[in-house]
mmCIF file of C-alpha atoms (C1' of nucleotides) in Angstrom:
data_model
loop_
_atom_site.group_PDB
_atom_site.id
_atom_site.type_symbol
_atom_site.label_atom_id
_atom_site.label_comp_id
_atom_site.label_asym_id
_atom_site.label_seq_id
_atom_site.Cartn_x
_atom_site.Cartn_y
_atom_site.Cartn_z
ATOM 1 C CA MET Q 569 47.755 88.782 -21.847
ATOM 2 C CA GLN Q 570 48.566 92.265 -20.982
ATOM 3 C CA LEU Q 571 47.485 94.969 -18.718
ATOM 4 C CA PHE Q 572 48.186 98.528 -18.037
ATOM 5 C CA LYS Q 573 47.281 101.035 -15.482
ATOM 6 C CA GLU Q 574 46.015 104.430 -16.121
ATOM 7 C CA MET Q 575 47.219 107.618 -14.646
ATOM 8 C CA GLU Q 576 45.024 110.575 -15.033
ATOM 9 C CA GLY Q 577 46.163 114.058 -15.633
ATOM 10 C CA SER Q 578 49.805 114.212 -16.385
ATOM 11 C CA ALA Q 579 51.272 113.001 -19.576
ATOM 12 C CA LEU Q 580 53.157 109.844 -19.097
ATOM 13 C CA ASN Q 581 55.292 108.310 -21.681
ATOM 14 C CA ALA Q 582 56.192 104.828 -20.697
ATOM 15 C CA ALA Q 583 58.210 104.666 -23.831
ATOM 16 C CA THR Q 584 60.823 106.990 -22.477
ATOM 17 C CA GLY Q 585 61.551 104.752 -19.544
ATOM 18 C CA THR Q 586 64.737 102.799 -19.760
ATOM 19 C CA GLY Q 587 64.644 101.096 -16.413
ATOM 20 C CA ASN Q 588 62.269 98.591 -14.995
ATOM 21 C CA ILE Q 589 59.683 101.073 -14.005
ATOM 22 C CA PRO Q 590 58.161 103.422 -16.442
ATOM 23 C CA CYS Q 591 58.370 106.770 -14.777
ATOM 24 C CA PRO Q 592 56.110 109.640 -15.507
ATOM 25 C CA SER Q 593 58.064 111.912 -17.715
ATOM 26 C CA SER Q 594 57.318 114.570 -20.178
ATOM 27 C CA SER Q 595 60.883 114.931 -21.250
ATOM 28 C CA ASN Q 596 60.629 114.891 -24.969
ATOM 29 C CA LYS Q 597 57.339 116.577 -25.261
ATOM 30 C CA LYS Q 598 57.396 120.048 -26.575
ATOM 31 C CA SER Q 599 53.712 120.709 -26.459
ATOM 32 C CA LYS Q 600 51.157 119.859 -23.897
ATOM 33 C CA ARG Q 601 49.594 117.405 -26.258
ATOM 34 C CA VAL Q 602 48.602 114.445 -24.212
ATOM 35 C CA SER Q 603 49.945 110.975 -24.507
ATOM 36 C CA ASP Q 604 48.520 107.763 -23.141
ATOM 37 C CA ASN Q 605 47.065 107.944 -19.685
ATOM 38 C CA VAL Q 606 48.434 104.500 -19.178
ATOM 39 C CA SER Q 607 51.440 104.149 -17.007
ATOM 40 C CA ALA Q 608 52.269 100.474 -16.961
ATOM 41 C CA TYR Q 609 51.946 97.486 -19.168
ATOM 42 C CA THR Q 610 51.824 93.921 -18.045
ATOM 43 C CA VAL Q 611 51.766 90.618 -19.785
ATOM 44 C CA GLN Q 612 50.874 87.206 -18.502
ATOM 45 C CA CYS Q 613 53.331 84.350 -18.787
ATOM 46 C CA ALA Q 614 51.938 81.606 -20.963
ATOM 47 C CA LYS Q 615 53.584 78.985 -18.790
ATOM 48 C CA CYS Q 616 53.040 80.021 -15.181
ATOM 49 C CA SER Q 617 50.297 82.615 -15.725
ATOM 50 C CA LYS Q 618 52.032 85.194 -13.584
ATOM 51 C CA TRP Q 619 52.046 88.815 -14.542
ATOM 52 C CA ARG Q 620 55.171 90.633 -15.570
ATOM 53 C CA PHE Q 621 55.567 94.337 -16.024
ATOM 54 C CA ILE Q 622 56.785 95.429 -19.381
ATOM 55 C CA PRO Q 623 59.185 98.318 -19.097
ATOM 56 C CA THR Q 624 58.198 100.321 -22.109
ATOM 57 C CA LYS Q 625 55.211 100.879 -24.278
ATOM 58 C CA GLU Q 626 57.233 99.921 -27.342
ATOM 59 C CA LYS Q 627 58.173 96.601 -25.865
ATOM 60 C CA TYR Q 628 54.592 96.017 -24.900
ATOM 61 C CA GLU Q 629 53.422 96.807 -28.397
ATOM 62 C CA GLU Q 630 56.019 94.490 -29.819
ATOM 63 C CA ILE Q 631 54.906 91.656 -27.561
ATOM 64 C CA ARG Q 632 51.253 92.299 -28.182
ATOM 65 C CA GLU Q 633 51.657 92.250 -31.915
ATOM 66 C CA LYS Q 634 53.200 88.802 -31.942
ATOM 67 C CA ILE Q 635 51.623 87.223 -28.911
ATOM 68 C CA ALA Q 636 49.677 84.697 -30.928
ATOM 69 C CA GLU Q 637 52.680 83.084 -32.526
ATOM 70 C CA LEU Q 638 55.170 84.096 -29.864
ATOM 71 C CA PRO Q 639 53.616 83.561 -26.446
ATOM 72 C CA PHE Q 640 55.064 85.617 -23.665
ATOM 73 C CA LEU Q 641 57.097 83.756 -21.052
ATOM 74 C CA CYS Q 642 58.762 84.924 -17.876
ATOM 75 C CA GLU Q 643 62.084 84.255 -19.491
ATOM 76 C CA THR Q 644 61.208 86.766 -22.163
ATOM 77 C CA ALA Q 645 61.436 89.341 -19.407
ATOM 78 C CA ARG Q 646 65.080 88.465 -18.809
ATOM 79 C CA GLU Q 647 65.836 90.981 -21.459
ATOM 80 C CA TRP Q 648 65.247 93.624 -18.812
ATOM 81 C CA ARG Q 649 65.199 91.472 -15.657
ATOM 82 C CA PRO Q 650 68.014 88.996 -15.982
ATOM 83 C CA ASP Q 651 67.047 87.021 -12.901
ATOM 84 C CA ILE Q 652 63.384 86.534 -13.553
ATOM 85 C CA THR Q 653 61.947 83.041 -13.573
ATOM 86 C CA CYS Q 654 58.514 81.523 -13.256
ATOM 87 C CA GLU Q 655 59.325 80.936 -9.608
ATOM 88 C CA GLU Q 656 59.139 84.636 -8.839
ATOM 89 C CA GLU Q 657 55.912 85.933 -7.488
ATOM 90 C CA THR Q 658 53.639 87.734 -9.818
ATOM 91 C CA ASP Q 659 54.437 91.389 -10.305
ATOM 92 C CA LEU Q 660 50.879 92.338 -9.641
ATOM 93 C CA VAL Q 661 48.999 92.551 -6.435
ATOM 94 C CA ARG Q 662 45.307 92.902 -6.959
ATOM 95 C CA ASP Q 663 44.507 95.099 -4.025
ATOM 96 C CA GLY Q 664 41.726 97.045 -5.572
ATOM 97 C CA SER Q 665 43.756 100.119 -6.289
ATOM 98 C CA TRP Q 666 44.095 99.068 -9.850
ATOM 99 C CA ASN Q 667 41.446 98.941 -12.439
ATOM 100 C CA TRP Q 668 41.675 96.326 -15.080
ATOM 101 C CA ALA Q 669 40.819 96.077 -18.678
ATOM 102 C CA ILE Q 670 41.260 93.622 -21.451
ATOM 103 C CA ASP Q 671 43.521 94.579 -24.266
ATOM 104 C CA LYS Q 672 43.207 93.042 -27.689
ATOM 105 C CA PRO Q 673 46.000 90.793 -28.879
ATOM 106 C CA CYS Q 674 47.786 91.031 -32.180
ATOM 107 C CA ILE Q 675 47.425 94.736 -32.679
ATOM 108 C CA PRO Q 676 50.121 95.857 -35.104
ATOM 109 C CA GLN Q 677 52.878 98.081 -33.872
ATOM 110 C CA PRO Q 678 52.486 101.590 -35.180
ATOM 111 C CA PRO Q 679 54.681 102.424 -38.155
ATOM 112 C CA PRO Q 680 58.024 104.019 -37.326
ATOM 113 C CA GLY Q 681 57.564 107.604 -36.307
ATOM 114 C CA TRP Q 682 53.923 107.099 -35.456
ATOM 115 C CA GLN Q 683 52.476 106.888 -31.973
ATOM 116 C CA ARG Q 684 49.420 104.942 -30.984
ATOM 117 C CA ILE Q 685 47.704 106.871 -28.220
ATOM 118 C CA LEU Q 686 45.185 105.341 -25.865
ATOM 119 C CA ARG Q 687 43.165 107.597 -23.617
ATOM 120 C CA ILE Q 688 41.008 105.974 -21.007
ATOM 121 C CA ARG Q 689 37.890 107.995 -20.394
ATOM 122 C CA ALA Q 690 36.372 108.847 -17.058
ATOM 123 C CA ARG Q 691 34.049 106.360 -15.415
ATOM 124 C CA GLY Q 692 30.402 106.696 -16.210
ATOM 125 C CA GLY Q 693 30.738 107.989 -19.723
ATOM 126 C CA THR Q 694 29.342 106.522 -22.872
ATOM 127 C CA LYS Q 695 32.653 105.149 -24.073
ATOM 128 C CA PHE Q 696 35.580 103.521 -22.367
ATOM 129 C CA ALA Q 697 38.465 104.974 -24.269
ATOM 130 C CA ASP Q 698 39.650 106.903 -27.258
ATOM 131 C CA LEU Q 699 42.342 105.785 -29.600
ATOM 132 C CA TYR Q 700 44.434 108.077 -31.754
ATOM 133 C CA TYR Q 701 47.421 107.876 -33.984
ATOM 134 C CA ASP Q 702 49.911 110.697 -33.977
ATOM 135 C CA ALA Q 703 51.524 110.995 -37.369
ATOM 136 C CA PRO Q 704 55.191 111.940 -37.707
ATOM 137 C CA SER Q 705 54.005 115.385 -38.698
ATOM 138 C CA GLY Q 706 52.258 115.748 -35.380
ATOM 139 C CA LYS Q 707 48.821 115.425 -36.873
ATOM 140 C CA ARG Q 708 46.463 113.477 -34.674
ATOM 141 C CA LEU Q 709 44.164 111.046 -36.430
ATOM 142 C CA ARG Q 710 41.001 109.658 -34.909
ATOM 143 C CA SER Q 711 39.748 107.081 -37.332
ATOM 144 C CA MET Q 712 40.679 104.805 -40.177
ATOM 145 C CA GLN Q 713 39.069 107.328 -42.472
ATOM 146 C CA GLU Q 714 41.352 110.042 -41.234
ATOM 147 C CA VAL Q 715 44.379 107.800 -41.578
ATOM 148 C CA GLN Q 716 43.380 106.996 -45.094
ATOM 149 C CA SER Q 717 42.962 110.564 -46.187
ATOM 150 C CA TYR Q 718 46.142 111.538 -44.383
ATOM 151 C CA MET Q 719 48.021 108.914 -46.355
ATOM 152 C CA HIS Q 720 46.504 110.311 -49.473
ATOM 153 C CA GLU Q 721 47.960 113.686 -48.790
ATOM 154 C CA HIS Q 722 51.259 112.636 -47.316
ATOM 155 C CA SER Q 723 53.662 110.213 -48.782
ATOM 156 C CA GLU Q 724 54.420 107.586 -46.163
ATOM 157 C CA PRO Q 725 56.479 104.990 -47.966
ATOM 158 C CA GLY Q 726 55.919 101.480 -46.772
ATOM 159 C CA VAL Q 727 53.070 102.423 -44.492
ATOM 160 C CA THR Q 728 49.808 100.614 -45.046
ATOM 161 C CA LEU Q 729 46.418 100.767 -43.439
ATOM 162 C CA SER Q 730 46.918 97.299 -42.055
ATOM 163 C CA GLN Q 731 49.410 98.778 -39.619
ATOM 164 C CA PHE Q 732 46.644 100.654 -37.856
ATOM 165 C CA SER Q 733 44.053 99.453 -35.450
ATOM 166 C CA PHE Q 734 41.572 101.548 -33.580
ATOM 167 C CA GLN Q 735 40.493 98.740 -31.326
ATOM 168 C CA ILE Q 736 40.304 99.804 -27.743
ATOM 169 C CA PRO Q 737 40.561 97.567 -24.693
ATOM 170 C CA GLU Q 738 37.566 96.641 -22.617
ATOM 171 C CA PRO Q 739 37.124 97.606 -19.002
ATOM 172 C CA LEU Q 740 36.971 94.662 -16.676
ATOM 173 C CA GLU Q 741 34.851 96.543 -14.256
ATOM 174 C CA GLU Q 742 31.281 96.129 -15.146
ATOM 175 C CA ASN Q 743 29.445 99.400 -15.355
ATOM 176 C CA TYR Q 744 32.585 101.440 -15.847
ATOM 177 C CA VAL Q 745 30.924 102.582 -18.990
ATOM 178 C CA ARG Q 746 27.393 103.773 -18.611
ATOM 179 C CA LYS Q 747 25.082 101.319 -20.190
ATOM 180 C CA ARG Q 748 22.805 102.618 -22.811
ATOM 181 C CA ARG Q 749 19.177 102.545 -22.096
ATOM 182 C CA THR Q 750 17.545 99.381 -23.226
ATOM 183 C CA SER Q 751 13.930 98.482 -23.032
ATOM 184 C CA SER Q 752 14.607 95.667 -20.626
ATOM 185 C CA ALA Q 753 16.908 97.650 -18.435
ATOM 186 C CA THR Q 754 17.327 95.982 -15.115
ATOM 187 C CA LEU Q 755 19.812 97.537 -12.806
ATOM 188 C CA ASN Q 756 21.358 94.412 -11.530
ATOM 189 C CA ASP Q 757 22.350 92.290 -14.364
ATOM 190 C CA MET Q 758 24.705 89.870 -12.775
ATOM 191 C CA SER Q 759 25.329 88.114 -15.966
ATOM 192 C CA GLY Q 760 27.681 90.621 -17.350
ATOM 193 C CA ALA Q 761 30.944 88.972 -16.487
ATOM 194 C CA VAL Q 762 33.492 90.048 -18.977
ATOM 195 C CA VAL Q 763 34.771 87.042 -20.709
ATOM 196 C CA PRO Q 764 37.651 88.010 -22.888
ATOM 197 C CA VAL Q 765 38.233 85.920 -25.896
ATOM 198 C CA ALA Q 766 41.855 85.036 -25.908
ATOM 199 C CA ALA Q 767 42.466 88.608 -25.086
ATOM 200 C CA THR Q 768 44.788 90.539 -22.942
ATOM 201 C CA PRO Q 769 43.926 92.058 -19.598
ATOM 202 C CA ILE Q 770 45.060 95.527 -18.919
ATOM 203 C CA SER Q 771 44.811 97.668 -15.883
ATOM 204 C CA TRP Q 772 44.937 101.285 -15.067
ATOM 205 C CA ILE Q 773 44.968 103.111 -11.821
ATOM 206 C CA PRO Q 774 42.966 105.925 -10.378
ATOM 207 C CA PRO Q 775 44.527 109.342 -10.030
ATOM 208 C CA ASP Q 776 47.226 109.915 -7.430
ATOM 209 C CA GLN Q 777 48.253 106.352 -7.036
ATOM 210 C CA SER Q 778 50.622 106.402 -9.838
ATOM 211 C CA ARG Q 779 53.870 105.085 -8.618
ATOM 212 C CA ASP Q 780 53.277 102.169 -6.373
ATOM 213 C CA PHE Q 781 54.398 99.372 -8.517
ATOM 214 C CA HIS Q 782 54.371 96.058 -6.809
ATOM 215 C CA PHE Q 783 57.303 94.246 -8.169
ATOM 216 C CA GLY Q 784 57.373 90.935 -6.443
ATOM 217 C CA GLY Q 785 54.889 92.222 -3.951
ATOM 218 C CA GLU Q 786 54.621 90.338 -0.727
ATOM 219 C CA ARG Q 787 50.907 90.142 -0.406
ATOM 220 C CA ASN Q 788 50.540 88.223 -3.493
ATOM 221 C CA SER Q 789 46.943 87.463 -4.009
ATOM 222 C CA THR Q 790 48.027 84.071 -5.186
ATOM 223 C CA SER Q 791 47.846 83.855 -8.856
ATOM 224 C CA ASP Q 792 46.219 86.445 -10.902
ATOM 225 C CA ALA Q 793 46.382 83.553 -13.144
ATOM 226 C CA GLU Q 794 43.084 83.399 -14.765
ATOM 227 C CA ALA Q 795 41.328 85.890 -16.828
ATOM 228 C CA PRO Q 796 40.511 88.156 -13.959
ATOM 229 C CA ALA Q 797 36.882 88.112 -14.682
ATOM 230 C CA GLU Q 798 35.548 86.216 -11.763
ATOM 231 C CA SER Q 799 32.080 87.113 -10.764
ATOM 232 C "C1'" DG C 1485 42.051 129.366 -31.284
ATOM 233 C "C1'" DC C 1486 43.126 124.796 -30.122
ATOM 234 C "C1'" DC C 1487 42.320 120.354 -28.596
ATOM 235 C "C1'" DA C 1488 41.103 116.895 -25.046
ATOM 236 C "C1'" DC C 1489 37.203 114.944 -23.838
ATOM 237 C "C1'" DC C 1490 32.623 113.439 -24.310
ATOM 238 C "C1'" DG C 1491 28.190 112.194 -26.457
ATOM 239 C "C1'" DG C 1492 25.319 110.950 -30.370
ATOM 240 C "C1'" DT C 1493 24.168 108.193 -34.199
ATOM 241 C "C1'" DG C 1494 24.208 105.891 -38.783
ATOM 242 C "C1'" DG C 1495 25.295 101.783 -40.627
ATOM 243 C "C1'" DC C 1496 26.098 97.339 -39.937
ATOM 244 C "C1'" DG H 438 22.997 96.145 -30.035
ATOM 245 C "C1'" DC H 439 27.479 97.595 -31.149
ATOM 246 C "C1'" DC H 440 30.945 100.562 -32.654
ATOM 247 C "C1'" DA H 441 33.323 103.494 -36.048
ATOM 248 C "C1'" DC H 442 33.153 107.942 -36.868
ATOM 249 C "C1'" DC H 443 32.702 112.620 -36.047
ATOM 250 C "C1'" DG H 444 30.598 117.009 -34.074
ATOM 251 C "C1'" DG H 445 30.337 119.974 -30.084
ATOM 252 C "C1'" DT H 446 32.343 122.390 -26.440
ATOM 253 C "C1'" DG H 447 34.651 123.627 -22.051
ATOM 254 C "C1'" DG H 448 38.927 124.680 -20.426
ATOM 255 C "C1'" DC H 449 43.133 126.164 -21.386
#
DNA sequence: GCCACCGGTGGC
DNA sequence: GCCACCGGTGGC
């Protein structure tokens, strides 16, 4: 299970982070082309159900790709946090400043040289997010169709369509996305609890609250153990 | 002129 | 009803 938080506005490339905390950075960007507006990635331990921050987008993508056959455990995080155990408090404090979403598991890592870009849209729109792939050439592709025709025109040895997925996560917050008019539209449908199917929660954060990571936060809201879709 | 963002819709 | 796909456009 994974989560991320969103940061609006500035380009953030979690992938450039080498430490524990992905810092907003535009270091290796020459243009103002935007990257993800996601600034942190988190995965849930399959054993203790606590959340652990993942230091880079690449690592997150690697974990996500294999999570079905290779469940994430706290000890996996020792790669970047040598002391971490299941005894440590969860990395996440659900204090309302974070918005959550459910990421899909088993999404392939982008081919080498490619970037998978997720842009969370503003609340109240008709769609939750956009997903793009940036080709090594810099070309931005918006759909499988575009990937396909790009591959037709450019030789990308060893790259296949199966390495692409345009699946976007789901917002946990009901009504983040404006519901389309339906004939039976009642305003308060309480039934809409998001029940992810073996999926991966993600979170993003509203603007201007970008850097307050809660590693081992004190006010642990007990376990964020379960699929955070209560009520 | 470009592109990030958003909405609409055809096809399932 | 959903979502993959793509067109439009405002802001830069």
